[in-house]
Amino acid sequence: MNGKVESANLEGLLAIVHHDIELKKDAYLFQEGDLADGIYYIRSGKIRIGKVSPDGREIAFQIFSEGDFIYEISLYADSSPYTVHARAIEDSVCAKIKKDVLEENLLLKPSLNVEFMKMMSLHHKKMQSKFRDLILHGKKGALYSTLIRLTNSYGVEQEGGILIDLSLTNQELANFCGMSREVVNRMLSTLKKDSKLSMQDGKILVHDLEYLREENHCEICPIEICKID
């Protein structure tokens, strides 16, 4: 789960930081099976949340960056193991807030509690939207939905389209879609052939975002829901 510090009330969480953690690229912030005993605030860098499937495939759920909170915990319940992992995709610094301290502050500060609940609610809406696309529109929907979300999170408008200002390999993109790299390769090749997108310095330049939306039967969700972070 995640949320950006967009409210002055949420800034109160930063006053209860326990300690900072410095991560090199590819290092784990936590792994599946570790005890979930706190939440994290991303001071700098980018962290990817994912899971390894029983057949060994890595599935990516979200990418978090500076200003995001990661809170894969259950509040006011016994701490349980993580069911996902968090891995740095670039050098990062994360601040940890211990679970028991967080719970105490949420009880004592109603305004902080309200903002935290709003953040969690937004996350659930994001995940529902993503799963809807994956279930209703199959492989094409998974890829198109991911590309749309990436433009909303990392898009930079340029002449001729929107540049996704994030370097992703085809394998990493496939991990977000829950598909094999070969399938994503073929679908990207078709989109390039049809001039719907192209590559620019290793990054994806989307030329026809409206086409992706129409093919995915996009419901034009608020941008804060239709994002990859």
mmCIF file of C-alpha atoms in Angstrom:
data_model
loop_
_atom_site.group_PDB
_atom_site.id
_atom_site.type_symbol
_atom_site.label_atom_id
_atom_site.label_comp_id
_atom_site.label_asym_id
_atom_site.label_seq_id
_atom_site.Cartn_x
_atom_site.Cartn_y
_atom_site.Cartn_z
ATOM 1 C CA MET A 1 0.000 0.000 0.000
ATOM 2 C CA ASN A 2 1.137 3.555 -0.423
ATOM 3 C CA GLY A 3 0.270 7.214 -0.318
ATOM 4 C CA LYS A 4 2.034 10.518 -0.770
ATOM 5 C CA VAL A 5 2.400 13.152 1.915
ATOM 6 C CA GLU A 6 -0.168 15.479 0.348
ATOM 7 C CA SER A 7 -1.688 16.705 3.614
ATOM 8 C CA ALA A 8 -0.137 18.650 6.460
ATOM 9 C CA ASN A 9 -1.753 16.140 8.822
ATOM 10 C CA LEU A 10 0.187 13.246 7.309
ATOM 11 C CA GLU A 11 3.432 15.082 7.906
ATOM 12 C CA GLY A 12 2.879 14.236 11.567
ATOM 13 C CA LEU A 13 3.922 10.677 10.743
ATOM 14 C CA LEU A 14 7.433 11.865 9.966
ATOM 15 C CA ALA A 15 7.825 13.083 13.555
ATOM 16 C CA ILE A 16 7.678 9.483 14.789
ATOM 17 C CA VAL A 17 10.285 7.984 12.443
ATOM 18 C CA HIS A 18 12.285 5.279 14.224
ATOM 19 C CA HIS A 19 15.327 5.204 11.921
ATOM 20 C CA ASP A 20 16.441 5.572 8.297
ATOM 21 C CA ILE A 21 17.511 2.730 6.040
ATOM 22 C CA GLU A 22 19.878 3.224 3.106
ATOM 23 C CA LEU A 23 19.468 0.769 0.227
ATOM 24 C CA LYS A 24 21.602 0.167 -2.811
ATOM 25 C CA LYS A 25 19.916 -0.707 -6.102
ATOM 26 C CA ASP A 26 18.437 -4.266 -6.031
ATOM 27 C CA ALA A 27 18.633 -4.501 -2.226
ATOM 28 C CA TYR A 28 15.512 -5.607 -0.350
ATOM 29 C CA LEU A 29 13.693 -3.341 2.079
ATOM 30 C CA PHE A 30 11.835 -6.454 3.243
ATOM 31 C CA GLN A 31 11.146 -9.929 1.873
ATOM 32 C CA GLU A 32 8.231 -12.340 1.948
ATOM 33 C CA GLY A 33 8.140 -14.020 5.333
ATOM 34 C CA ASP A 34 9.753 -11.153 7.264
ATOM 35 C CA LEU A 35 7.701 -9.831 10.174
ATOM 36 C CA ALA A 36 5.641 -6.782 9.189
ATOM 37 C CA ASP A 37 6.346 -4.564 12.193
ATOM 38 C CA GLY A 38 6.280 -1.084 10.686
ATOM 39 C CA ILE A 39 5.598 1.212 7.757
ATOM 40 C CA TYR A 40 8.104 3.042 5.551
ATOM 41 C CA TYR A 41 8.380 6.526 4.108
ATOM 42 C CA ILE A 42 10.445 6.945 0.940
ATOM 43 C CA ARG A 43 12.813 9.875 1.409
ATOM 44 C CA SER A 44 14.533 9.278 -1.939
ATOM 45 C CA GLY A 45 14.780 6.642 -4.659
ATOM 46 C CA LYS A 46 12.258 4.105 -5.913
ATOM 47 C CA ILE A 47 10.972 0.859 -4.361
ATOM 48 C CA ARG A 48 9.089 -1.866 -6.249
ATOM 49 C CA ILE A 49 6.551 -4.086 -4.477
ATOM 50 C CA GLY A 50 6.261 -7.591 -5.907
ATOM 51 C CA LYS A 51 5.769 -11.269 -5.301
ATOM 52 C CA VAL A 52 7.223 -14.496 -6.653
ATOM 53 C CA SER A 53 4.557 -16.879 -7.970
ATOM 54 C CA PRO A 54 4.655 -20.643 -7.241
ATOM 55 C CA ASP A 55 6.102 -21.250 -10.725
ATOM 56 C CA GLY A 56 8.949 -18.813 -10.096
ATOM 57 C CA ARG A 57 7.644 -15.783 -12.018
ATOM 58 C CA GLU A 58 8.016 -12.375 -10.405
ATOM 59 C CA ILE A 59 4.880 -10.271 -10.409
ATOM 60 C CA ALA A 60 5.230 -6.524 -9.813
ATOM 61 C CA PHE A 61 2.374 -4.603 -8.201
ATOM 62 C CA GLN A 62 3.513 -1.031 -7.690
ATOM 63 C CA ILE A 63 6.478 1.329 -7.749
ATOM 64 C CA PHE A 64 6.880 3.792 -4.914
ATOM 65 C CA SER A 65 9.045 6.911 -5.021
ATOM 66 C CA GLU A 66 9.953 9.960 -2.946
ATOM 67 C CA GLY A 67 7.050 11.073 -0.765
ATOM 68 C CA ASP A 68 5.282 7.693 -0.713
ATOM 69 C CA PHE A 69 4.375 5.568 2.280
ATOM 70 C CA ILE A 70 4.545 1.767 2.118
ATOM 71 C CA TYR A 71 2.352 0.158 4.759
ATOM 72 C CA GLU A 72 1.899 -3.563 4.186
ATOM 73 C CA ILE A 73 0.688 -4.141 7.737
ATOM 74 C CA SER A 74 -2.525 -4.881 9.629
ATOM 75 C CA LEU A 75 -3.243 -2.251 12.252
ATOM 76 C CA TYR A 76 -4.420 -3.141 15.760
ATOM 77 C CA ALA A 77 -3.747 -6.831 15.221
ATOM 78 C CA ASP A 78 -0.827 -9.142 15.879
ATOM 79 C CA SER A 79 2.060 -8.597 13.479
ATOM 80 C CA SER A 80 2.091 -11.099 10.625
ATOM 81 C CA PRO A 81 4.666 -11.993 7.938
ATOM 82 C CA TYR A 82 4.901 -10.008 4.709
ATOM 83 C CA THR A 83 3.222 -11.717 1.748
ATOM 84 C CA VAL A 84 5.112 -9.509 -0.746
ATOM 85 C CA HIS A 85 8.634 -8.147 -1.048
ATOM 86 C CA ALA A 86 9.948 -4.603 -1.468
ATOM 87 C CA ARG A 87 13.071 -4.088 -3.577
ATOM 88 C CA ALA A 88 14.988 -0.928 -4.490
ATOM 89 C CA ILE A 89 15.152 -0.279 -8.242
ATOM 90 C CA GLU A 90 17.625 2.526 -7.596
ATOM 91 C CA ASP A 91 19.651 3.718 -4.604
ATOM 92 C CA SER A 92 17.076 4.720 -1.992
ATOM 93 C CA VAL A 93 16.620 6.002 1.550
ATOM 94 C CA CYS A 94 13.587 4.841 3.542
ATOM 95 C CA ALA A 95 12.430 5.945 6.994
ATOM 96 C CA LYS A 96 10.829 3.301 9.221
ATOM 97 C CA ILE A 97 7.950 4.000 11.611
ATOM 98 C CA LYS A 98 7.342 1.184 14.083
ATOM 99 C CA LYS A 99 3.870 -0.344 14.115
ATOM 100 C CA ASP A 100 3.196 0.088 17.834
ATOM 101 C CA VAL A 101 4.236 3.764 17.751
ATOM 102 C CA LEU A 102 2.065 4.369 14.677
ATOM 103 C CA GLU A 103 -0.982 2.781 16.322
ATOM 104 C CA GLU A 104 -0.526 4.865 19.465
ATOM 105 C CA ASN A 105 -0.288 8.103 17.485
ATOM 106 C CA LEU A 106 -3.330 7.279 15.357
ATOM 107 C CA LEU A 107 -5.375 6.740 18.528
ATOM 108 C CA LEU A 108 -4.176 9.957 20.146
ATOM 109 C CA LYS A 109 -4.454 12.185 17.056
ATOM 110 C CA PRO A 110 -7.879 11.944 15.332
ATOM 111 C CA SER A 111 -6.908 14.234 12.442
ATOM 112 C CA LEU A 112 -3.889 12.046 11.648
ATOM 113 C CA ASN A 113 -6.087 8.952 11.852
ATOM 114 C CA VAL A 114 -8.587 10.428 9.366
ATOM 115 C CA GLU A 115 -5.870 11.288 6.839
ATOM 116 C CA PHE A 116 -4.309 7.855 7.204
ATOM 117 C CA MET A 117 -7.673 6.175 6.574
ATOM 118 C CA LYS A 118 -8.179 8.352 3.478
ATOM 119 C CA MET A 119 -4.794 7.212 2.199
ATOM 120 C CA MET A 120 -5.687 3.551 2.738
ATOM 121 C CA SER A 121 -9.068 4.002 1.034
ATOM 122 C CA LEU A 122 -7.412 5.513 -2.035
ATOM 123 C CA HIS A 123 -5.048 2.551 -2.222
ATOM 124 C CA HIS A 124 -7.940 0.065 -2.187
ATOM 125 C CA LYS A 125 -9.633 1.951 -5.034
ATOM 126 C CA LYS A 126 -6.398 1.800 -7.054
ATOM 127 C CA MET A 127 -6.060 -1.948 -6.574
ATOM 128 C CA GLN A 128 -9.719 -2.595 -7.426
ATOM 129 C CA SER A 129 -9.308 -0.610 -10.629
ATOM 130 C CA LYS A 130 -6.173 -2.531 -11.601
ATOM 131 C CA PHE A 131 -7.702 -5.953 -10.940
ATOM 132 C CA ARG A 132 -10.814 -4.956 -12.889
ATOM 133 C CA ASP A 133 -8.685 -4.240 -15.959
ATOM 134 C CA LEU A 134 -6.751 -7.486 -15.598
ATOM 135 C CA ILE A 135 -9.883 -9.608 -15.204
ATOM 136 C CA LEU A 136 -12.190 -7.942 -17.743
ATOM 137 C CA HIS A 137 -9.790 -7.240 -20.606
ATOM 138 C CA GLY A 138 -7.251 -10.064 -20.571
ATOM 139 C CA LYS A 139 -3.643 -9.734 -21.696
ATOM 140 C CA LYS A 140 -4.233 -6.703 -23.902
ATOM 141 C CA GLY A 141 -6.071 -4.985 -21.080
ATOM 142 C CA ALA A 142 -3.249 -5.771 -18.667
ATOM 143 C CA LEU A 143 -0.615 -4.190 -20.922
ATOM 144 C CA TYR A 144 -2.696 -1.213 -22.033
ATOM 145 C CA SER A 145 -3.814 -0.526 -18.466
ATOM 146 C CA THR A 146 -0.212 -0.646 -17.252
ATOM 147 C CA LEU A 147 0.918 1.759 -19.967
ATOM 148 C CA ILE A 148 -1.909 4.167 -19.122
ATOM 149 C CA ARG A 149 -1.027 4.043 -15.429
ATOM 150 C CA LEU A 150 2.639 4.609 -16.194
ATOM 151 C CA THR A 151 1.807 7.726 -18.229
ATOM 152 C CA ASN A 152 -0.255 9.047 -15.309
ATOM 153 C CA SER A 153 2.559 8.381 -12.826
ATOM 154 C CA TYR A 154 5.668 9.185 -14.868
ATOM 155 C CA GLY A 155 4.396 10.820 -18.054
ATOM 156 C CA VAL A 156 6.105 13.880 -19.504
ATOM 157 C CA GLU A 157 4.311 15.601 -22.370
ATOM 158 C CA GLN A 158 6.463 16.015 -25.459
ATOM 159 C CA GLU A 159 5.894 16.866 -29.070
ATOM 160 C CA GLY A 160 4.390 13.751 -30.566
ATOM 161 C CA GLY A 161 3.245 12.084 -27.384
ATOM 162 C CA ILE A 162 3.800 11.357 -23.702
ATOM 163 C CA LEU A 163 7.174 10.021 -22.573
ATOM 164 C CA ILE A 164 7.098 7.519 -19.697
ATOM 165 C CA ASP A 165 10.089 8.898 -17.822
ATOM 166 C CA LEU A 166 11.048 5.585 -16.227
ATOM 167 C CA SER A 167 13.489 3.037 -17.627
ATOM 168 C CA LEU A 168 11.794 -0.370 -17.766
ATOM 169 C CA THR A 169 12.946 -3.516 -19.507
ATOM 170 C CA ASN A 170 10.338 -5.569 -21.339
ATOM 171 C CA GLN A 171 10.701 -8.176 -18.601
ATOM 172 C CA GLU A 172 9.945 -5.596 -15.910
ATOM 173 C CA LEU A 173 6.936 -4.395 -17.882
ATOM 174 C CA ALA A 174 5.788 -8.016 -18.234
ATOM 175 C CA ASN A 175 6.077 -8.432 -14.460
ATOM 176 C CA PHE A 176 3.533 -5.650 -13.985
ATOM 177 C CA CYS A 177 1.161 -7.329 -16.428
ATOM 178 C CA GLY A 178 1.515 -10.849 -15.046
ATOM 179 C CA MET A 179 2.609 -12.110 -18.481
ATOM 180 C CA SER A 180 5.695 -13.546 -20.113
ATOM 181 C CA ARG A 181 8.254 -11.260 -21.719
ATOM 182 C CA GLU A 182 7.653 -12.929 -25.103
ATOM 183 C CA VAL A 183 3.951 -12.006 -25.071
ATOM 184 C CA VAL A 184 4.723 -8.400 -24.107
ATOM 185 C CA ASN A 185 7.398 -8.228 -26.833
ATOM 186 C CA ARG A 186 4.859 -9.227 -29.492
ATOM 187 C CA MET A 187 2.235 -6.777 -28.261
ATOM 188 C CA LEU A 188 4.720 -3.907 -28.080
ATOM 189 C CA SER A 189 5.949 -4.717 -31.586
ATOM 190 C CA THR A 190 2.379 -4.458 -32.881
ATOM 191 C CA LEU A 191 1.873 -1.111 -31.143
ATOM 192 C CA LYS A 192 5.135 0.175 -32.625
ATOM 193 C CA LYS A 193 4.180 -1.062 -36.096
ATOM 194 C CA ASP A 194 0.852 0.756 -35.805
ATOM 195 C CA SER A 195 2.651 3.933 -34.641
ATOM 196 C CA LYS A 196 0.899 3.917 -31.293
ATOM 197 C CA LEU A 197 4.185 4.119 -29.402
ATOM 198 C CA SER A 198 7.943 4.150 -29.955
ATOM 199 C CA MET A 199 11.148 4.011 -27.930
ATOM 200 C CA GLN A 200 13.207 7.054 -27.019
ATOM 201 C CA ASP A 201 16.525 6.540 -25.213
ATOM 202 C CA GLY A 202 15.289 3.274 -23.744
ATOM 203 C CA LYS A 203 11.981 4.761 -22.558
ATOM 204 C CA ILE A 204 8.480 4.367 -23.972
ATOM 205 C CA LEU A 205 6.956 7.287 -25.874
ATOM 206 C CA VAL A 206 3.186 6.866 -26.184
ATOM 207 C CA HIS A 207 1.907 8.561 -29.337
ATOM 208 C CA ASP A 208 -1.786 7.678 -29.049
ATOM 209 C CA LEU A 209 -2.935 7.473 -25.448
ATOM 210 C CA GLU A 210 -6.566 7.788 -26.504
ATOM 211 C CA TYR A 211 -6.230 4.588 -28.552
ATOM 212 C CA LEU A 212 -5.069 2.683 -25.449
ATOM 213 C CA ARG A 213 -7.987 4.081 -23.463
ATOM 214 C CA GLU A 214 -10.559 3.192 -26.122
ATOM 215 C CA GLU A 215 -9.191 -0.341 -26.601
ATOM 216 C CA ASN A 216 -9.244 -0.839 -22.837
ATOM 217 C CA HIS A 217 -12.803 0.526 -22.514
ATOM 218 C CA CYS A 218 -11.367 3.076 -20.094
ATOM 219 C CA GLU A 219 -13.873 4.465 -17.606
ATOM 220 C CA ILE A 220 -11.795 7.647 -17.222
ATOM 221 C CA CYS A 221 -11.064 7.106 -13.535
ATOM 222 C CA PRO A 222 -9.671 10.043 -11.529
ATOM 223 C CA ILE A 223 -5.934 10.266 -12.162
ATOM 224 C CA GLU A 224 -5.135 9.638 -8.491
ATOM 225 C CA ILE A 225 -6.684 6.160 -8.883
ATOM 226 C CA CYS A 226 -5.343 5.277 -12.337
ATOM 227 C CA LYS A 227 -1.652 5.273 -11.395
ATOM 228 C CA ILE A 228 1.098 2.701 -10.981
ATOM 229 C CA ASP A 229 2.260 4.176 -7.670
#
